[in-house]
CSV table of N, CA and C in Angstrom, one decimal:
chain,number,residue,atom,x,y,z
S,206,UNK,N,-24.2,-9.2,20.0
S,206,UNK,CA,-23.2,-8.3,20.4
S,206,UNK,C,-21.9,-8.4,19.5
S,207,UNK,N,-21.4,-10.0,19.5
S,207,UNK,CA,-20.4,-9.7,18.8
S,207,UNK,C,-20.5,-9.8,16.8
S,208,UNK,N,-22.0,-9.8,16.2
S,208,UNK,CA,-22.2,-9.1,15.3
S,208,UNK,C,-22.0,-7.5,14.8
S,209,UNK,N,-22.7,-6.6,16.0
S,209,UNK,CA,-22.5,-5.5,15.7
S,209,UNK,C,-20.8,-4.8,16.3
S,210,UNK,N,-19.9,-5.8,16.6
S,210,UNK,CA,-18.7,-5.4,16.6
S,210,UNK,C,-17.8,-6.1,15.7
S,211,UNK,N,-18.6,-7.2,15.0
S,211,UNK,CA,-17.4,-7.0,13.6
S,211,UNK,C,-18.0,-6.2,12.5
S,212,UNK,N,-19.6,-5.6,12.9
S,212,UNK,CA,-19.7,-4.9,11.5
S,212,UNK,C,-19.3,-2.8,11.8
S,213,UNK,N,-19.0,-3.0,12.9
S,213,UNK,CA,-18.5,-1.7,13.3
S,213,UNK,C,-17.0,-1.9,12.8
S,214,UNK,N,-16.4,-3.0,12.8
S,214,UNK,CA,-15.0,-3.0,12.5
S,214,UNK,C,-14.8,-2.9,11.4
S,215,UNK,N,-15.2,-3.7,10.7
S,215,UNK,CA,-15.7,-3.5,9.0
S,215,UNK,C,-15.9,-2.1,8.5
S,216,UNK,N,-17.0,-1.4,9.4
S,216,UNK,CA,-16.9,0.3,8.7
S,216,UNK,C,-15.6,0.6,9.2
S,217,UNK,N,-15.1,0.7,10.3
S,217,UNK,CA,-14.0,1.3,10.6
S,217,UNK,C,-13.0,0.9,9.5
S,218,UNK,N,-12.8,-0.3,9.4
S,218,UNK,CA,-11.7,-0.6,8.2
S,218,UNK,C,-12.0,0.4,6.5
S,219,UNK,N,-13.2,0.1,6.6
S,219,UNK,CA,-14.0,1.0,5.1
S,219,UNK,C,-13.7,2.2,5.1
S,220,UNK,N,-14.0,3.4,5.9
S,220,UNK,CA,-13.6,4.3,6.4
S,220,UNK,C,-12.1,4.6,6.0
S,221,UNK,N,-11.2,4.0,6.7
S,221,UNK,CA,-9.7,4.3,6.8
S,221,UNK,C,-9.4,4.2,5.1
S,222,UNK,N,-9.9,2.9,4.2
S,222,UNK,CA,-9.9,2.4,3.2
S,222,UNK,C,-10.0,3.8,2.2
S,223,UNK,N,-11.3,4.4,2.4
S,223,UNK,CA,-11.6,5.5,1.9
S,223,UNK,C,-10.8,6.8,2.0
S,224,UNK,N,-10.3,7.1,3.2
S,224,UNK,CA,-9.6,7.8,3.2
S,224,UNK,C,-8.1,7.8,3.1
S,225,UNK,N,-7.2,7.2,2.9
S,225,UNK,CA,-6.1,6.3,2.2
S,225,UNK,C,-6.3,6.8,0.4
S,226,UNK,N,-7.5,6.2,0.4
S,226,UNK,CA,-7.9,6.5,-1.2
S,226,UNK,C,-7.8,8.1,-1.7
S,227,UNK,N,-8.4,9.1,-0.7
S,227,UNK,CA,-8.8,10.1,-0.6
S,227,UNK,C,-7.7,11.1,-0.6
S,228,UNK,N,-6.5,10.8,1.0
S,228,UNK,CA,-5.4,12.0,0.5
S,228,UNK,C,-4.4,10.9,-0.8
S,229,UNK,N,-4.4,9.8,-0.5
S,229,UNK,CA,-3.6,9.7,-1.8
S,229,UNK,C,-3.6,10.5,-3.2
S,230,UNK,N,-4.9,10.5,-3.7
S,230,UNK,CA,-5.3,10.9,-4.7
S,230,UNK,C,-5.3,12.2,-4.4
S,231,UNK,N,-5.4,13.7,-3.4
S,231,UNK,CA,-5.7,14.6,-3.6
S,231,UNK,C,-3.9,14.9,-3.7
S,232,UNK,N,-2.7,14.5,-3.0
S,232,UNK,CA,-1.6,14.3,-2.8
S,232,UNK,C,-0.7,14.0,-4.6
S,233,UNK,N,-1.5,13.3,-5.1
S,233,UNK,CA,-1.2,12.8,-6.1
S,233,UNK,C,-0.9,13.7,-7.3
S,234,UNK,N,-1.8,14.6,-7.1
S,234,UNK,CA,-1.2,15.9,-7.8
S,234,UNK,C,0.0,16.3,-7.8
S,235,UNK,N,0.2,16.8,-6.7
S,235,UNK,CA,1.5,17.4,-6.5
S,235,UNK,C,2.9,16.3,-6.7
S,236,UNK,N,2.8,15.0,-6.4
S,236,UNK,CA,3.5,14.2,-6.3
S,236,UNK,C,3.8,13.6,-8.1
S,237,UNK,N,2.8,13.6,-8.3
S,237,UNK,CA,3.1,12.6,-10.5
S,237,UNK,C,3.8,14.4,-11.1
S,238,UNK,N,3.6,15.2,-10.4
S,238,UNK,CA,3.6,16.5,-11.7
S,238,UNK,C,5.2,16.7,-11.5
S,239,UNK,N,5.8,16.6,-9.9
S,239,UNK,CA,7.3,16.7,-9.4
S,239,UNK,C,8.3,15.8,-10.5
S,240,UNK,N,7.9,14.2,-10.8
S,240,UNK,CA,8.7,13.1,-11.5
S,240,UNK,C,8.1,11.9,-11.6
S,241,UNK,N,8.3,11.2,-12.4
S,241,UNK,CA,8.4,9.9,-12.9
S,241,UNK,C,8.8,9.0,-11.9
S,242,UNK,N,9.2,9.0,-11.0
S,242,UNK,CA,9.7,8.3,-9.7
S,242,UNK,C,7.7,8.5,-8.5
S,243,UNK,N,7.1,9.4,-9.1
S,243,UNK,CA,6.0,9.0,-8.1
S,243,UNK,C,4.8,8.2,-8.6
S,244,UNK,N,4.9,8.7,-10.1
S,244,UNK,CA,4.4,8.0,-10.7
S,244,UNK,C,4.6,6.4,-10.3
S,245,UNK,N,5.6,5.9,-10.3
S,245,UNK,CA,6.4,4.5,-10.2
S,245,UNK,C,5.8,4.4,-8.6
S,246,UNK,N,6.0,5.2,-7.6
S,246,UNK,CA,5.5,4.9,-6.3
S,246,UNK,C,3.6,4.3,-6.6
S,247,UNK,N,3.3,5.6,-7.2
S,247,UNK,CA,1.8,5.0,-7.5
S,247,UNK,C,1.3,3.5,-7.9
S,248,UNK,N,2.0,3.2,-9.0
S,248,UNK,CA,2.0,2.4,-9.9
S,248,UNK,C,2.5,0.8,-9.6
S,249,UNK,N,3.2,0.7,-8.7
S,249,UNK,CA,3.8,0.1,-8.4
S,249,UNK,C,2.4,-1.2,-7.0
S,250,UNK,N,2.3,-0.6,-6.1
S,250,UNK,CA,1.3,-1.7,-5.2
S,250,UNK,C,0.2,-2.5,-6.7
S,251,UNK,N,-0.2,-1.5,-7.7
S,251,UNK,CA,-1.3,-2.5,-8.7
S,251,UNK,C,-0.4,-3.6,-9.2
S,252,UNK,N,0.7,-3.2,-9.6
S,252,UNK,CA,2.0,-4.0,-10.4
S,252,UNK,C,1.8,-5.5,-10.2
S,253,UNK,N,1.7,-4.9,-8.6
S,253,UNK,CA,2.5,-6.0,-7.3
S,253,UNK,C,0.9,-7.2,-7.5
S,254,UNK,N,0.4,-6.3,-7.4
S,254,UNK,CA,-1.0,-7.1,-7.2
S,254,UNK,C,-1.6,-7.8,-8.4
S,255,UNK,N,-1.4,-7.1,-9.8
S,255,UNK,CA,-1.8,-8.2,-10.4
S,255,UNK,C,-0.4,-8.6,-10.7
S,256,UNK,N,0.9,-8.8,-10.8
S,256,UNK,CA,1.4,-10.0,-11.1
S,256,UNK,C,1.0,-11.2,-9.7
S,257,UNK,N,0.5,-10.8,-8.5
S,257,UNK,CA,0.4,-12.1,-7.8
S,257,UNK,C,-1.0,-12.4,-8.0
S,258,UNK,N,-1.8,-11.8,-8.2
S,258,UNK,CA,-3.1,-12.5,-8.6
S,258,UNK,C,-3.0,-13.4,-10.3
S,259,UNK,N,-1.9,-13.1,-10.9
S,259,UNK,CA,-1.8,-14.0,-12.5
S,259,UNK,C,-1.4,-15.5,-11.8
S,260,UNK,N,0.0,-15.1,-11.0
S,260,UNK,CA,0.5,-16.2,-10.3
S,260,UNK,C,-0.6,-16.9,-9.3
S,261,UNK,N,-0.8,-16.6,-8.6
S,261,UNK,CA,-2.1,-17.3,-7.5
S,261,UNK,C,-3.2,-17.6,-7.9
S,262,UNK,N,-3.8,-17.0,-9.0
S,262,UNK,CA,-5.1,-16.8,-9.5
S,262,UNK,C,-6.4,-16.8,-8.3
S,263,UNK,N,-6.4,-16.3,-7.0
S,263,UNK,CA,-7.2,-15.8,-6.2
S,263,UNK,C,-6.6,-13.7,-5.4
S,264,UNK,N,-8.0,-13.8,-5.3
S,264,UNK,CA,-7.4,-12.4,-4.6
S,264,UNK,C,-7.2,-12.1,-3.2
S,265,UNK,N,-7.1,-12.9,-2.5
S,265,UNK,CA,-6.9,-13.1,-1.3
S,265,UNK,C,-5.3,-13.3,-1.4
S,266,UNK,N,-5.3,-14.4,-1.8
S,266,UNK,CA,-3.4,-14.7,-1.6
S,266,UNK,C,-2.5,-13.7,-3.0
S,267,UNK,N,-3.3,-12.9,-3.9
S,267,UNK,CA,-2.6,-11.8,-4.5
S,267,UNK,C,-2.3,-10.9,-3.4
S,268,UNK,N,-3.6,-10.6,-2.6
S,268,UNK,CA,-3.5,-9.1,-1.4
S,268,UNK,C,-2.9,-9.4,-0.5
S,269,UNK,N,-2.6,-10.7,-0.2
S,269,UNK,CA,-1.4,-11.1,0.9
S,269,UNK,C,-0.1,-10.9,0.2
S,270,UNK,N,0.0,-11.6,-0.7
S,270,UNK,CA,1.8,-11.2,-1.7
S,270,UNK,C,2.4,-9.7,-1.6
S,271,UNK,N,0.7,-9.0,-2.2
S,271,UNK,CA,0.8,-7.4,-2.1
S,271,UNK,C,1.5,-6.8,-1.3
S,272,UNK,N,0.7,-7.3,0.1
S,272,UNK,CA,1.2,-6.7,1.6
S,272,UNK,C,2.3,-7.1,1.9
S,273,UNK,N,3.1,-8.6,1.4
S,273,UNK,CA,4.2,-8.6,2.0
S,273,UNK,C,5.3,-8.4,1.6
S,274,UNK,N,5.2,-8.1,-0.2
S,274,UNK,CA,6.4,-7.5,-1.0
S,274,UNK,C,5.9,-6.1,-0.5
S,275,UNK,N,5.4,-5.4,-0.4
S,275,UNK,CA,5.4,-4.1,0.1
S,275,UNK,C,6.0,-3.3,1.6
S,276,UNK,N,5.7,-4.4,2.3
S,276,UNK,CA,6.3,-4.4,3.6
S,276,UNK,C,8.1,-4.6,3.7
S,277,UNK,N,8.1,-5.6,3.1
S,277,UNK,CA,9.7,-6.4,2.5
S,277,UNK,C,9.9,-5.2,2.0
S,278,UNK,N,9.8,-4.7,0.6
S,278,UNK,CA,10.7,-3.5,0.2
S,278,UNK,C,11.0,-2.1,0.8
S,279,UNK,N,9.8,-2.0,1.9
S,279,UNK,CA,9.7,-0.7,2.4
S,279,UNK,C,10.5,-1.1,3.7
S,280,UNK,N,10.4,-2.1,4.5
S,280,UNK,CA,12.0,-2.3,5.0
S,280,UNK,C,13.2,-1.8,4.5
S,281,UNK,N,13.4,-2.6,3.5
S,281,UNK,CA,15.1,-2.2,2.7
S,281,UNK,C,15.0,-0.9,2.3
S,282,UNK,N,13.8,-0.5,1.7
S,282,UNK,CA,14.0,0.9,1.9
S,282,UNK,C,14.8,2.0,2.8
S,283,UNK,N,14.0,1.5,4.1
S,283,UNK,CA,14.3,2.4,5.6
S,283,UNK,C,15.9,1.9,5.4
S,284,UNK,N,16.2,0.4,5.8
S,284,UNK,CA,17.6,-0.1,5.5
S,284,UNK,C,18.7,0.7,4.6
S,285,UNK,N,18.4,0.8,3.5
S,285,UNK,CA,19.4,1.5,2.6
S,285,UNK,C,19.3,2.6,2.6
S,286,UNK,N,18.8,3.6,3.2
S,286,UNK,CA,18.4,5.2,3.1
S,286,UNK,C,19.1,5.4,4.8
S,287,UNK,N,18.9,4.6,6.0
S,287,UNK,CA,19.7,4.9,6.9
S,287,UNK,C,21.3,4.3,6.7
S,288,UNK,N,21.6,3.5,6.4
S,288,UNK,CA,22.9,2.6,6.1
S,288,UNK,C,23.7,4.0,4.7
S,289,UNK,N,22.5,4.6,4.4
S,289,UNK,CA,23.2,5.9,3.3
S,289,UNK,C,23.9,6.8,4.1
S,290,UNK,N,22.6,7.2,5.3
S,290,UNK,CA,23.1,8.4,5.6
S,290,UNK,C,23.6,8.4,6.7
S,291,UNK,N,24.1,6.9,7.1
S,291,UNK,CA,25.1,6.3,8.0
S,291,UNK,C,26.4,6.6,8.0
S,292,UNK,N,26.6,6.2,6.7
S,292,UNK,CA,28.0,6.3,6.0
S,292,UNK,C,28.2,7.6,5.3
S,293,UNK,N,27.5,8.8,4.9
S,293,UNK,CA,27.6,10.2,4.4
S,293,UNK,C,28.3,11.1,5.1
């Protein structure tokens, strides 16, 4: 039983994986054609990833760096864009 519920979770993760992939990329049109700023959105998680895979040299603890500079900046993100329009 608890075979066929981590390989159901596994699709379920695959799935979402896929689709993530899917509107990104249909999205992606409209978003690289607007500016050079989405481009840089795009571009930016591989960046992340292989400079922590050069530094770590595995991909496990690159996709962990990945997720948590990603996480970390998209905080300060939220941070500095409300703290903007705080003070506006």
């Amino acid at each position: 039983m608890v075979t066929a519920l981590v390989y159901l979770c596994l699709a379920i993760i695959g799935i979402s994986v896929l689709m993530m992939v899917g509107f990104g990329l249909k999205n992606a049109g409209s978003t690289l054609a607007q500016s050079k700023l989405g481009l840089a959105a795009f571009a930016l998680p591989v960046l992340i990833f292989v400079v922590a895979f050069a530094v770590d040299g595995t991909m496990t603890g690159a996709a962990v760096a990945t997720a948590i500079a990603l996480t970390i900046s998209g905080l300060a993100a939220l941070l500095i864009s409300g703290a903007k329009s705080l003070f506006s």
